[in-house]
mmCIF file of C-alpha atoms in Angstrom:
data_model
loop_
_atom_site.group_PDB
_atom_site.id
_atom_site.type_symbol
_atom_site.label_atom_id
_atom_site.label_comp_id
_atom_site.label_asym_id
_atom_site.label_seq_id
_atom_site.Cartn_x
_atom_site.Cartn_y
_atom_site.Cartn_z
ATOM 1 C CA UNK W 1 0.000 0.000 0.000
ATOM 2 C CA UNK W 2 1.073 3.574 0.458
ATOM 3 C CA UNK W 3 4.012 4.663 1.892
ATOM 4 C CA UNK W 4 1.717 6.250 4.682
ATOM 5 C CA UNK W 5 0.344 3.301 5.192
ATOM 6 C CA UNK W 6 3.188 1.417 5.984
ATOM 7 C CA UNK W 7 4.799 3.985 8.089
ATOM 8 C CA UNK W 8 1.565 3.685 10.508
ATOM 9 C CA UNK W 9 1.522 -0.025 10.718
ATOM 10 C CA UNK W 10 5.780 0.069 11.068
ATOM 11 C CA UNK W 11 5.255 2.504 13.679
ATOM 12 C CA UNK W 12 2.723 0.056 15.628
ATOM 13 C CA UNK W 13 4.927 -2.742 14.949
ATOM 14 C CA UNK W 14 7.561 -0.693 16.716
ATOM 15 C CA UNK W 15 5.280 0.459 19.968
ATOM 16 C CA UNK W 16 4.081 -3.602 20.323
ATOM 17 C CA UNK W 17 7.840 -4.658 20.909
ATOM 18 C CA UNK W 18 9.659 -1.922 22.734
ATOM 19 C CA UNK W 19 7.332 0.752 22.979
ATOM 20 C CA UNK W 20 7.186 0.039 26.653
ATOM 21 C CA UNK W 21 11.444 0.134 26.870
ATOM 22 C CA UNK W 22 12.252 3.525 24.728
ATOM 23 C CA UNK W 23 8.732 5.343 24.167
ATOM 24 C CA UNK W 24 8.650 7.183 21.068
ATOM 25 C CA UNK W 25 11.528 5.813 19.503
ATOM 26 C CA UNK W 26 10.247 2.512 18.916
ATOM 27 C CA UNK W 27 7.687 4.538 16.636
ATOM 28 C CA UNK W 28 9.982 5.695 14.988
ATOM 29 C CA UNK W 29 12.315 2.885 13.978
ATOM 30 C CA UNK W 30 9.025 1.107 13.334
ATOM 31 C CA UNK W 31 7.947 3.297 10.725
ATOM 32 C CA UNK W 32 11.872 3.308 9.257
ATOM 33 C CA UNK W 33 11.710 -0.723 9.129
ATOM 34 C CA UNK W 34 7.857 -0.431 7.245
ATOM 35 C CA UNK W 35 9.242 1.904 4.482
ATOM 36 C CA UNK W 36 12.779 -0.016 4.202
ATOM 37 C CA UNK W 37 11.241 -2.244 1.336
ATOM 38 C CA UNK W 38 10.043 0.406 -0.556
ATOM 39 C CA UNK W 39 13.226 1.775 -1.251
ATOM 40 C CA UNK W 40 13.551 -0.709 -3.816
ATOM 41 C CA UNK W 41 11.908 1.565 -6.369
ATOM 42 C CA UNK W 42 15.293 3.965 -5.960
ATOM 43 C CA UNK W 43 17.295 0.533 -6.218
ATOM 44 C CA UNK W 44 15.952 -0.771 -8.929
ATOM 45 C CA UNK W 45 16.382 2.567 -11.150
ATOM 46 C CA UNK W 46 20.077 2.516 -9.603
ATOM 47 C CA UNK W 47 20.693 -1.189 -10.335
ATOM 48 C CA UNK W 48 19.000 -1.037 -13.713
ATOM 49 C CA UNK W 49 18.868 1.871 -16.806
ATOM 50 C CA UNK W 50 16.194 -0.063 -18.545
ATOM 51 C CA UNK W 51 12.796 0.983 -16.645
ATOM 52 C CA UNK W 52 11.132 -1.976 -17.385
ATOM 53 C CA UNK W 53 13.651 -4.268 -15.381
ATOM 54 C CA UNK W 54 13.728 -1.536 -12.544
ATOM 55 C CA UNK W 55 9.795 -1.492 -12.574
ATOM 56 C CA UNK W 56 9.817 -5.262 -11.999
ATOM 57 C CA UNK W 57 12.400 -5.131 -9.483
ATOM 58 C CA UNK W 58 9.787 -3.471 -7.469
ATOM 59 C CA UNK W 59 7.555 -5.464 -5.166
ATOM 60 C CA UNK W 60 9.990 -8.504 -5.487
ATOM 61 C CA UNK W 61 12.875 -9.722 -3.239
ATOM 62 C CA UNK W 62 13.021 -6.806 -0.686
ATOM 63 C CA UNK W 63 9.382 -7.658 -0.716
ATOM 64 C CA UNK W 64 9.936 -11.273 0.307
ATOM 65 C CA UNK W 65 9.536 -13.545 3.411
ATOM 66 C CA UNK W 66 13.304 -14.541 3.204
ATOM 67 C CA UNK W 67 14.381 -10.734 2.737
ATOM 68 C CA UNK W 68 12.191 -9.984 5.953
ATOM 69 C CA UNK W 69 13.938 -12.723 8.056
ATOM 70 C CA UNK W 70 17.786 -11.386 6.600
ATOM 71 C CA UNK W 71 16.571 -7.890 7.127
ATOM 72 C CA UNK W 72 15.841 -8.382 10.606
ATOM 73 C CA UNK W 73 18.635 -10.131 11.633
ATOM 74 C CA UNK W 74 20.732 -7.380 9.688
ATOM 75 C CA UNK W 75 19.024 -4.346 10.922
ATOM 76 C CA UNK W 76 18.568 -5.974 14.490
ATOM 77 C CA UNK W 77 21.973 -5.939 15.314
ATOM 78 C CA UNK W 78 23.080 -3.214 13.280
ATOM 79 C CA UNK W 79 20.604 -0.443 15.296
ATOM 80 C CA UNK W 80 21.017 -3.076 18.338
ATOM 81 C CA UNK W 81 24.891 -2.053 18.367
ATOM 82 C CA UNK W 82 24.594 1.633 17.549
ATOM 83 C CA UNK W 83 21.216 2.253 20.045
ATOM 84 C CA UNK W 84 23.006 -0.012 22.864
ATOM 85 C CA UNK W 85 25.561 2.742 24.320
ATOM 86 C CA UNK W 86 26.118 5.599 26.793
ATOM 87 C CA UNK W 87 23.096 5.810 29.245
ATOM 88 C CA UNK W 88 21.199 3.748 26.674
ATOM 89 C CA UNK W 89 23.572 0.890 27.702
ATOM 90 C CA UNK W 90 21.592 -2.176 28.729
ATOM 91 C CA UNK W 91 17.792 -0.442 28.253
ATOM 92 C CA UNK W 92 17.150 -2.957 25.233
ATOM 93 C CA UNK W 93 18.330 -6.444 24.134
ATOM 94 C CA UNK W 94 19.286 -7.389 20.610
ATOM 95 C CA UNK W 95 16.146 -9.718 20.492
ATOM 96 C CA UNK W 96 14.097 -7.121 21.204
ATOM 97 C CA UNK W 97 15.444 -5.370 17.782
ATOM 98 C CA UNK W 98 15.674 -7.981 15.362
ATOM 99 C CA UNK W 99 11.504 -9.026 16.670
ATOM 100 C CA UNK W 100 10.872 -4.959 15.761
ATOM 101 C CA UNK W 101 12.229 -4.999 12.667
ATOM 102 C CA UNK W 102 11.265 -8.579 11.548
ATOM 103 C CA UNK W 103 7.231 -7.206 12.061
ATOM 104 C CA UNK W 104 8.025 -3.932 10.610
ATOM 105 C CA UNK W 105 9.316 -5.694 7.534
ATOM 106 C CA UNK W 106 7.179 -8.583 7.260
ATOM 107 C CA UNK W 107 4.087 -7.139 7.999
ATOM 108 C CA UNK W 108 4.846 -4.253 4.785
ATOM 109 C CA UNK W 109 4.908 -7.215 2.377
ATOM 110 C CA UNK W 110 1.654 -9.021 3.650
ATOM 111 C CA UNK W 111 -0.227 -6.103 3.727
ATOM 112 C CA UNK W 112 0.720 -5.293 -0.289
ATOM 113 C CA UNK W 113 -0.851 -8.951 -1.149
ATOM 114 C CA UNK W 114 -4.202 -7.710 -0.756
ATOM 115 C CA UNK W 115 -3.705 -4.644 -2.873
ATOM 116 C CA UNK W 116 -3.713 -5.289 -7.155
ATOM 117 C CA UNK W 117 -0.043 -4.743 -7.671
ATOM 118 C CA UNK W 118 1.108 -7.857 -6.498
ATOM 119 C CA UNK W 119 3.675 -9.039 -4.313
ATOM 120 C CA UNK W 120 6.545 -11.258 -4.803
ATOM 121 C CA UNK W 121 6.324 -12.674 -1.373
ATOM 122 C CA UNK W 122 8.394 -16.168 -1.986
ATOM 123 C CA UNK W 123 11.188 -14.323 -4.404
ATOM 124 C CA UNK W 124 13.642 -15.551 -5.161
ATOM 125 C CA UNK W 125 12.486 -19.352 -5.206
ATOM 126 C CA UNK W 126 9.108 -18.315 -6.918
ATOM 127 C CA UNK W 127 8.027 -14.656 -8.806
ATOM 128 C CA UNK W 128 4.445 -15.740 -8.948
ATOM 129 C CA UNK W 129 2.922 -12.188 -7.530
ATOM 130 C CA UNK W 130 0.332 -12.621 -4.778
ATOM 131 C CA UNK W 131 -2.435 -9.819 -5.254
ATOM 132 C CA UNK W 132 -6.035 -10.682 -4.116
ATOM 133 C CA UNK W 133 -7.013 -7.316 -5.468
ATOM 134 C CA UNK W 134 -9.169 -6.807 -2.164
ATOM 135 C CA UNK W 135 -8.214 -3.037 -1.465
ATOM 136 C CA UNK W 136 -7.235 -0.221 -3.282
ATOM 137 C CA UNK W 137 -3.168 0.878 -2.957
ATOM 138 C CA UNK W 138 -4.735 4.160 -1.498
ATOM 139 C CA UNK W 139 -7.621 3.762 0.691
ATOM 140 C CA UNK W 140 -8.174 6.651 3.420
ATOM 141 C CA UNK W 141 -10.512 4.231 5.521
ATOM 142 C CA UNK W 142 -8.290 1.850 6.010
ATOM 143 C CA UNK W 143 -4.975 4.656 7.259
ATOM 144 C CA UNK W 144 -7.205 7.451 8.739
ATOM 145 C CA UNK W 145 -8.097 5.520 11.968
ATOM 146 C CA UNK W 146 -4.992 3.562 12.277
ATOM 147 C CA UNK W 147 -3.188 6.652 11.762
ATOM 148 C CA UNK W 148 -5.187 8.523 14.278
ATOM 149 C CA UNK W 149 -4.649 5.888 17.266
ATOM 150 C CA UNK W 150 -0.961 5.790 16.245
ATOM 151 C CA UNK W 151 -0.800 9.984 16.779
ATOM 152 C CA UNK W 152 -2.613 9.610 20.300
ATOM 153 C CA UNK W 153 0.066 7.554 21.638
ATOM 154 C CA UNK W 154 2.871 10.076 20.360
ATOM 155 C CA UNK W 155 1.108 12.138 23.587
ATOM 156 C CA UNK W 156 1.033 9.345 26.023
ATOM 157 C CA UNK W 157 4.232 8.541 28.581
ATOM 158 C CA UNK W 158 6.073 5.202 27.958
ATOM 159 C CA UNK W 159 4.601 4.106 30.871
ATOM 160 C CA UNK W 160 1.056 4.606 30.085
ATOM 161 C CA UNK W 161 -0.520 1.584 29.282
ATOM 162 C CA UNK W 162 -2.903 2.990 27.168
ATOM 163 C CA UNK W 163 -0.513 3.230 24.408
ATOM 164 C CA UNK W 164 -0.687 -0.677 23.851
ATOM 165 C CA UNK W 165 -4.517 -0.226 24.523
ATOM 166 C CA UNK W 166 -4.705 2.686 21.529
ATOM 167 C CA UNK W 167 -1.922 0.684 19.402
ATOM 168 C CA UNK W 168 -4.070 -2.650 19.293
ATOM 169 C CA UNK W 169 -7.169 -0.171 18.644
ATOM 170 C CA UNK W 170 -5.605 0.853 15.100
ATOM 171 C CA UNK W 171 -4.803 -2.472 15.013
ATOM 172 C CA UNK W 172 -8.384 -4.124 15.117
ATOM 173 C CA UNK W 173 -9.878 -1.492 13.355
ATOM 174 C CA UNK W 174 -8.030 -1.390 10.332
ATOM 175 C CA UNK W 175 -7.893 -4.900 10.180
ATOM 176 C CA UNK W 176 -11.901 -5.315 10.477
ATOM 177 C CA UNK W 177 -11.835 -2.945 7.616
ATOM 178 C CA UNK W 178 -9.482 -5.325 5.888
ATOM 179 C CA UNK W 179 -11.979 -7.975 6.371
ATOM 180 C CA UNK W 180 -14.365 -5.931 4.915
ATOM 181 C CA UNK W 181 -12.916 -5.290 1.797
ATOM 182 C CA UNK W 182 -12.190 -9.402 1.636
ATOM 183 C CA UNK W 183 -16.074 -9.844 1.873
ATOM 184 C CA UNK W 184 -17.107 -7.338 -0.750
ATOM 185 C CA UNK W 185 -14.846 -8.727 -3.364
ATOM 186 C CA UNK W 186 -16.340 -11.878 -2.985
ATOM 187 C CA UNK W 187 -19.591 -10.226 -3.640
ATOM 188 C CA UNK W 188 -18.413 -7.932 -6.446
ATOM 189 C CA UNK W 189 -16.734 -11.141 -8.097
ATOM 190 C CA UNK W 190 -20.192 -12.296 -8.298
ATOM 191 C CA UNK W 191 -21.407 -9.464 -9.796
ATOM 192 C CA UNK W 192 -18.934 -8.981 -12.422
ATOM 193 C CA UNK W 193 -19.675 -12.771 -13.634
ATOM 194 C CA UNK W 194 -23.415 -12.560 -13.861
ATOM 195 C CA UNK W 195 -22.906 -9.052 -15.483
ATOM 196 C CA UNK W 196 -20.446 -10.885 -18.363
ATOM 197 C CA UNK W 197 -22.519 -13.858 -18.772
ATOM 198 C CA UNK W 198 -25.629 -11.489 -18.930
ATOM 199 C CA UNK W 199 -24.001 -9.119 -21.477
ATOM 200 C CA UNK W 200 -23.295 -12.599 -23.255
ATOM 201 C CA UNK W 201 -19.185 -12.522 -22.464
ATOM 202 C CA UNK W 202 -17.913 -15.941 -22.816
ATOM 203 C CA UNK W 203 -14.995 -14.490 -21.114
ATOM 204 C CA UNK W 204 -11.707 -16.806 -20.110
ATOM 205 C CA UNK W 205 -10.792 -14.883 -16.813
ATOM 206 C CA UNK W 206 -11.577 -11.887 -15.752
ATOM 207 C CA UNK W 207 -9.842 -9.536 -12.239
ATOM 208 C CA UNK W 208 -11.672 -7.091 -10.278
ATOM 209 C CA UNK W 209 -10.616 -4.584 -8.537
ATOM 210 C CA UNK W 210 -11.868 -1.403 -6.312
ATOM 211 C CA UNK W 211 -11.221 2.284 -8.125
ATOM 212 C CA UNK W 212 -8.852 4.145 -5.788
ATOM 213 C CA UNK W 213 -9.259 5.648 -2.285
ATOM 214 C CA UNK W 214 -12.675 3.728 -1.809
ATOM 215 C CA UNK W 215 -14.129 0.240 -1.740
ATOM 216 C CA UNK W 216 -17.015 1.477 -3.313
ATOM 217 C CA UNK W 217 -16.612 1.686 -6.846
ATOM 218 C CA UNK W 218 -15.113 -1.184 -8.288
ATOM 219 C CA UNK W 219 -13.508 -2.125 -11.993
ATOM 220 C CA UNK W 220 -13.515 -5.444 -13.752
ATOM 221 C CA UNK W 221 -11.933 -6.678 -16.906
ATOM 222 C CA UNK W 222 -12.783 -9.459 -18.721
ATOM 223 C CA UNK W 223 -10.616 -11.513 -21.644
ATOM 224 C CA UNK W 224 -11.903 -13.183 -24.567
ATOM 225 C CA UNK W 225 -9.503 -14.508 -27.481
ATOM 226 C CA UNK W 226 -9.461 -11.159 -29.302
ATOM 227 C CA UNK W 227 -10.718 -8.794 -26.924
ATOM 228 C CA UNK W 228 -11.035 -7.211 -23.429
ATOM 229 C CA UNK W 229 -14.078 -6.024 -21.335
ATOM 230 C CA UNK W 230 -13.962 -3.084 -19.038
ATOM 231 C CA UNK W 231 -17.121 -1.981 -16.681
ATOM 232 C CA UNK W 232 -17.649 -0.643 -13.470
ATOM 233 C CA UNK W 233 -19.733 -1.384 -10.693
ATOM 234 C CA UNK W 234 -21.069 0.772 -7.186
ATOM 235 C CA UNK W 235 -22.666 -0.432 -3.907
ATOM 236 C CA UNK W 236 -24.504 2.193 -4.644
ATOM 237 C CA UNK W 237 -26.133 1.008 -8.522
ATOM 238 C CA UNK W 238 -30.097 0.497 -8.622
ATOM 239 C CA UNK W 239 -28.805 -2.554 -10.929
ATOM 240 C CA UNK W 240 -27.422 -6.198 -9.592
ATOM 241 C CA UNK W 241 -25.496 -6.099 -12.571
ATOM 242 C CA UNK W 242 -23.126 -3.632 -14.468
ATOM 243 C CA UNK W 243 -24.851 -2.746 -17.650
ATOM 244 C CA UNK W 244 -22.444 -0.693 -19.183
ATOM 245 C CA UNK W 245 -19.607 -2.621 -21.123
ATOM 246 C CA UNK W 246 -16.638 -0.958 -23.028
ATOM 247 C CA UNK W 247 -14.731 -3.246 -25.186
ATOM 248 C CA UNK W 248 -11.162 -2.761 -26.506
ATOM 249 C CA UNK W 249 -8.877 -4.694 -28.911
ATOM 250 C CA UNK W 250 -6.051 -6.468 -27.648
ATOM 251 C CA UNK W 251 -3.409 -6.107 -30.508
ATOM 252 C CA UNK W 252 -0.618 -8.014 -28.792
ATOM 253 C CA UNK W 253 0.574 -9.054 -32.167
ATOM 254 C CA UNK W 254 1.614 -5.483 -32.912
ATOM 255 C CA UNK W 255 5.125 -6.123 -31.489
ATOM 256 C CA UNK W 256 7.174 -8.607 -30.853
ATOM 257 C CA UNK W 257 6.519 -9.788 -27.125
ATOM 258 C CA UNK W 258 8.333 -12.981 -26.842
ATOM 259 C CA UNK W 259 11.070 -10.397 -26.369
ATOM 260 C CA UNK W 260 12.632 -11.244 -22.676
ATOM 261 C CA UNK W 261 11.579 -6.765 -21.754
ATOM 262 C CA UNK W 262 8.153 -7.409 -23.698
ATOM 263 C CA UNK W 263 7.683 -10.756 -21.551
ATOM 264 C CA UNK W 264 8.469 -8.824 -18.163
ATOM 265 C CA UNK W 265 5.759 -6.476 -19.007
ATOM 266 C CA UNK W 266 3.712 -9.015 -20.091
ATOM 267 C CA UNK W 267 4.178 -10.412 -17.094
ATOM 268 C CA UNK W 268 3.995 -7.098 -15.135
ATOM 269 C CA UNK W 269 0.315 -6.673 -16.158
ATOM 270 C CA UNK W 270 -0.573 -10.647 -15.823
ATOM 271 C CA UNK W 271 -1.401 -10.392 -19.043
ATOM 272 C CA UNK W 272 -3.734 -7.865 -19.051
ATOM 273 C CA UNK W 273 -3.236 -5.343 -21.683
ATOM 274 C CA UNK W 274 -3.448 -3.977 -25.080
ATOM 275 C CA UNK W 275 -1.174 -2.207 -27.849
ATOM 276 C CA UNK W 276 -1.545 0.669 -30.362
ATOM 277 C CA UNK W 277 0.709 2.221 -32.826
ATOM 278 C CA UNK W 278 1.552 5.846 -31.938
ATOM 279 C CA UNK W 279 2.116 8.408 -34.333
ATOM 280 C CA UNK W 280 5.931 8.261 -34.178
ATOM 281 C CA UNK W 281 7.164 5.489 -36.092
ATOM 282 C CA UNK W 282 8.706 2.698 -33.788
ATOM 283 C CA UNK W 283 6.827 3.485 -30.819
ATOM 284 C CA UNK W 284 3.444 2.215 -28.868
ATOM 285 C CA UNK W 285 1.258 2.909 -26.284
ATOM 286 C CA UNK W 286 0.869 0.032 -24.275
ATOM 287 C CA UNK W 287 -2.149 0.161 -21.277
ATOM 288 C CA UNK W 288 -1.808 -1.826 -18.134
ATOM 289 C CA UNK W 289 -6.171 -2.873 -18.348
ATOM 290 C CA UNK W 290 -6.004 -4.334 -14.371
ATOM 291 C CA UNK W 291 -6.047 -0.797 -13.595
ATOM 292 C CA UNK W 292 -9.255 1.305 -13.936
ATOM 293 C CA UNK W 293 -9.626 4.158 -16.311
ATOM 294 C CA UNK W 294 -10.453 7.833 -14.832
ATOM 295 C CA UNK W 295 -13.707 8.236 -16.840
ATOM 296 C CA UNK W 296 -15.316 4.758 -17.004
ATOM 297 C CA UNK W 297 -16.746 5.693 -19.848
ATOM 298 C CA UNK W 298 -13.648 6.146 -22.020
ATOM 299 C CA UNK W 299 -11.415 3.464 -22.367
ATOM 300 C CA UNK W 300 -8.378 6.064 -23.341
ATOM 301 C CA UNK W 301 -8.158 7.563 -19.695
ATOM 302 C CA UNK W 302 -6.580 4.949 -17.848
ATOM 303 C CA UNK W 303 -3.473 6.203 -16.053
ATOM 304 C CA UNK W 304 -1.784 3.318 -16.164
ATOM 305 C CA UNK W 305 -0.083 3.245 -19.894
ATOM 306 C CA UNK W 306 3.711 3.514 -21.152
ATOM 307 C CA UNK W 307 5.005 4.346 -24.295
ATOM 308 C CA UNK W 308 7.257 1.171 -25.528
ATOM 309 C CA UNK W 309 9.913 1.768 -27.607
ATOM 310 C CA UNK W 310 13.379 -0.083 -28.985
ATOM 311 C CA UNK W 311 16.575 1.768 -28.336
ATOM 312 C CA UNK W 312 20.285 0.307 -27.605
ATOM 313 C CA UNK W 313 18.958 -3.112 -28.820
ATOM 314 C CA UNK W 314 16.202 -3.641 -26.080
ATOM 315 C CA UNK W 315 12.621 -2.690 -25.464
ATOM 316 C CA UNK W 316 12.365 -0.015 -23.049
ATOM 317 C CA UNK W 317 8.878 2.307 -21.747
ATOM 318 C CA UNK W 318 8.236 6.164 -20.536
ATOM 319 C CA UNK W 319 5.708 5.134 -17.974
ATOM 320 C CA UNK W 320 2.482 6.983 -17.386
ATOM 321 C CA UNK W 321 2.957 8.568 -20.925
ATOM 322 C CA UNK W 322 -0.518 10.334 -21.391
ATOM 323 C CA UNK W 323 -2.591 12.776 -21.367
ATOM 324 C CA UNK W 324 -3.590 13.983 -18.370
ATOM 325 C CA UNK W 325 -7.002 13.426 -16.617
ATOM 326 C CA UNK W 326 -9.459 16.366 -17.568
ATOM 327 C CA UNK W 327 -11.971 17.605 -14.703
ATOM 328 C CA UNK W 328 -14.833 15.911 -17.095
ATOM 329 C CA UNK W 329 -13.231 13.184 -16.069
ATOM 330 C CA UNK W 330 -13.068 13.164 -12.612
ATOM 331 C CA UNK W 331 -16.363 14.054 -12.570
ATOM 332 C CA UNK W 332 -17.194 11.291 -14.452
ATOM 333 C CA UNK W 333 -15.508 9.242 -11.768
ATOM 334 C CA UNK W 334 -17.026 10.678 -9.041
ATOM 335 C CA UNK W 335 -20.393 10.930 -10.611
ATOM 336 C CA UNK W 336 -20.104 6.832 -11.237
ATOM 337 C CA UNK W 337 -19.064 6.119 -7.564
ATOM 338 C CA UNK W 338 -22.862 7.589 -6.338
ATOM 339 C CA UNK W 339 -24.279 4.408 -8.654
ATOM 340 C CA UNK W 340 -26.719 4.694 -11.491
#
């Protein structure tokens, strides 16, 4: 999820272990060990000058159960050894550490399997990405009130025990949101199939997924051999099924993408997405379909798209290479989440 996000739930990670021992602090070296596997998006671009390979560097080892375990041990000691001195001599063990930083690290990872992206959470044995596409990578409902308990016990003396009271609070509450979210995408799964087999899609898989910063409005695409299907459904529709349908081309035989780039985007987007020819010669538009558009009711909004292009013998992108989001558009948006 957001980088927010995983500050918060770092930061509680932090309070639960030694929160009692150093106060404060164990907030904040929470929240450092919950944004650690993030950096991976400035590693990647340093490791890599092709921004496909950095892009799927992202979300993959640093994201990983065996990168949590080494990172704890590693980050344990290290902050163990440089915290442990002067009247801080003795205050905390090394256990204490490595337990703080193993949560903060494996708890980032978890949460990102129930966004859409996708987490590479047994890399490197297996890259199969885990996403069950259950919450949106932004979603205020889910931060706001964790975030709130986790400021109210910034006030509170180390000695208070209502800070474990108000940590486990943010704790419980975004977490019965989470199972919230896992409940209504069983429901809006069963939506999005009676809509396709309504609208007479013999579809061979489709992925659903809520819009951003809500669980309310959701998107769905649907493949066929040829084709893709895009709708959008609300809690809030009169309608048990999504009645509008927008259908795109695929085009995947536009360029070559048994290429080993072309394969990692292919990959990227679980095979979700389509190709055009842009007006410059040798270059494409390539959309990432798991994602919603901006205006469900044009297909060309989506956010989500990268210009794919062939220089120094390999396939490289400019991500997020359109144009931008008009205000008809958003109000489009926000007119769909109230339903039809």
């Amino acid at each position: 999820m957001d980088s927010l996000t995983q500050i918060v739930l770092g930061a509680a990670c932090g309070e639960i272990i030694l929160g009692k021992k150093i106060g404060n602090k164990a907030l904040l070296f929470g929240a450092i060990g919950g944004t650690i596997s993030d950096l991976d998006v400035f590693i990647g671009r340093f490791l890599y000058s092709n921004e496909i390979q950095a892009m799927v560097f992202h979300r993959g080892f640093m994201h990983s159960i065996l990168f949590s375990i080494l990172g704890a041990f590693l980050f344990g000691r290290i902050t163990y050894k440089l915290y442990n001195s002067g009247k801080r001599l003795g205050t905390t063990i090394q256990k204490d550490w490595i337990w703080l930083f193993f949560l903060a690290l494996f708890t980032h990872p978890i949460l990102d399997c129930f966004t859409p992206y996708g987490t590479q959470l047994f890399a490197p044995f297996s890259h199969y990405r885990i996403a069950f596409n259950n919450i949106s990578v932004v979603d205020p409902l889910y931060t706001l009130p964790f975030l709130i308990c986790i400021m109210v016990v910034l006030f509170l003396k180390r000695t208070n025990p209502k800070r474990l009271k108000w940590t486990k609070a943010g704790i419980y509450i975004s977490s019965a949101y989470m199972i919230f979210t896992i409940g209504n995408k069983l429901y809006m799964d069963a939506v999005f199939e009676k809509s396709f087999k309504k609208a007479g899609i013999k579809y061979q898989r489709f992925s659903a997924q809520p819009t951003i910063l809500n669980n309310i409005l959701w998107y769905a695409v649907a493949e066929t051999k040829d084709k893709y299907h895009l709708t959008f459904y609300s809690l809030f529709d009169k309608s048990k099924t999504a009645n509008k349908i927008i259908t795109v081309d695929k085009q995947h035989s536009l360029i070559d993408m048994t290429d080993k780039n072309l394969k990692k985007l292919a990959w990227f987007s679980n095979g979700y997405y389509n190709v055009y020819k842009k007006e410059k010669v040798g270059t494409y538009k390539y959309t990432d379909l798991r994602y919603p558009m901006i205006n469900p009711n044009d297909a060309n909004t989506s956010l989500f798209n990268f210009t794919v292009f062939f220089e120094n013998n390999e396939w490289d992108i400019l991500p997020f290479e359109g144009d931008s989001p008009t205000k008809e558009d958003f109000a489009k948006f926000t007119e769909r989440f109230w339903g039809i």
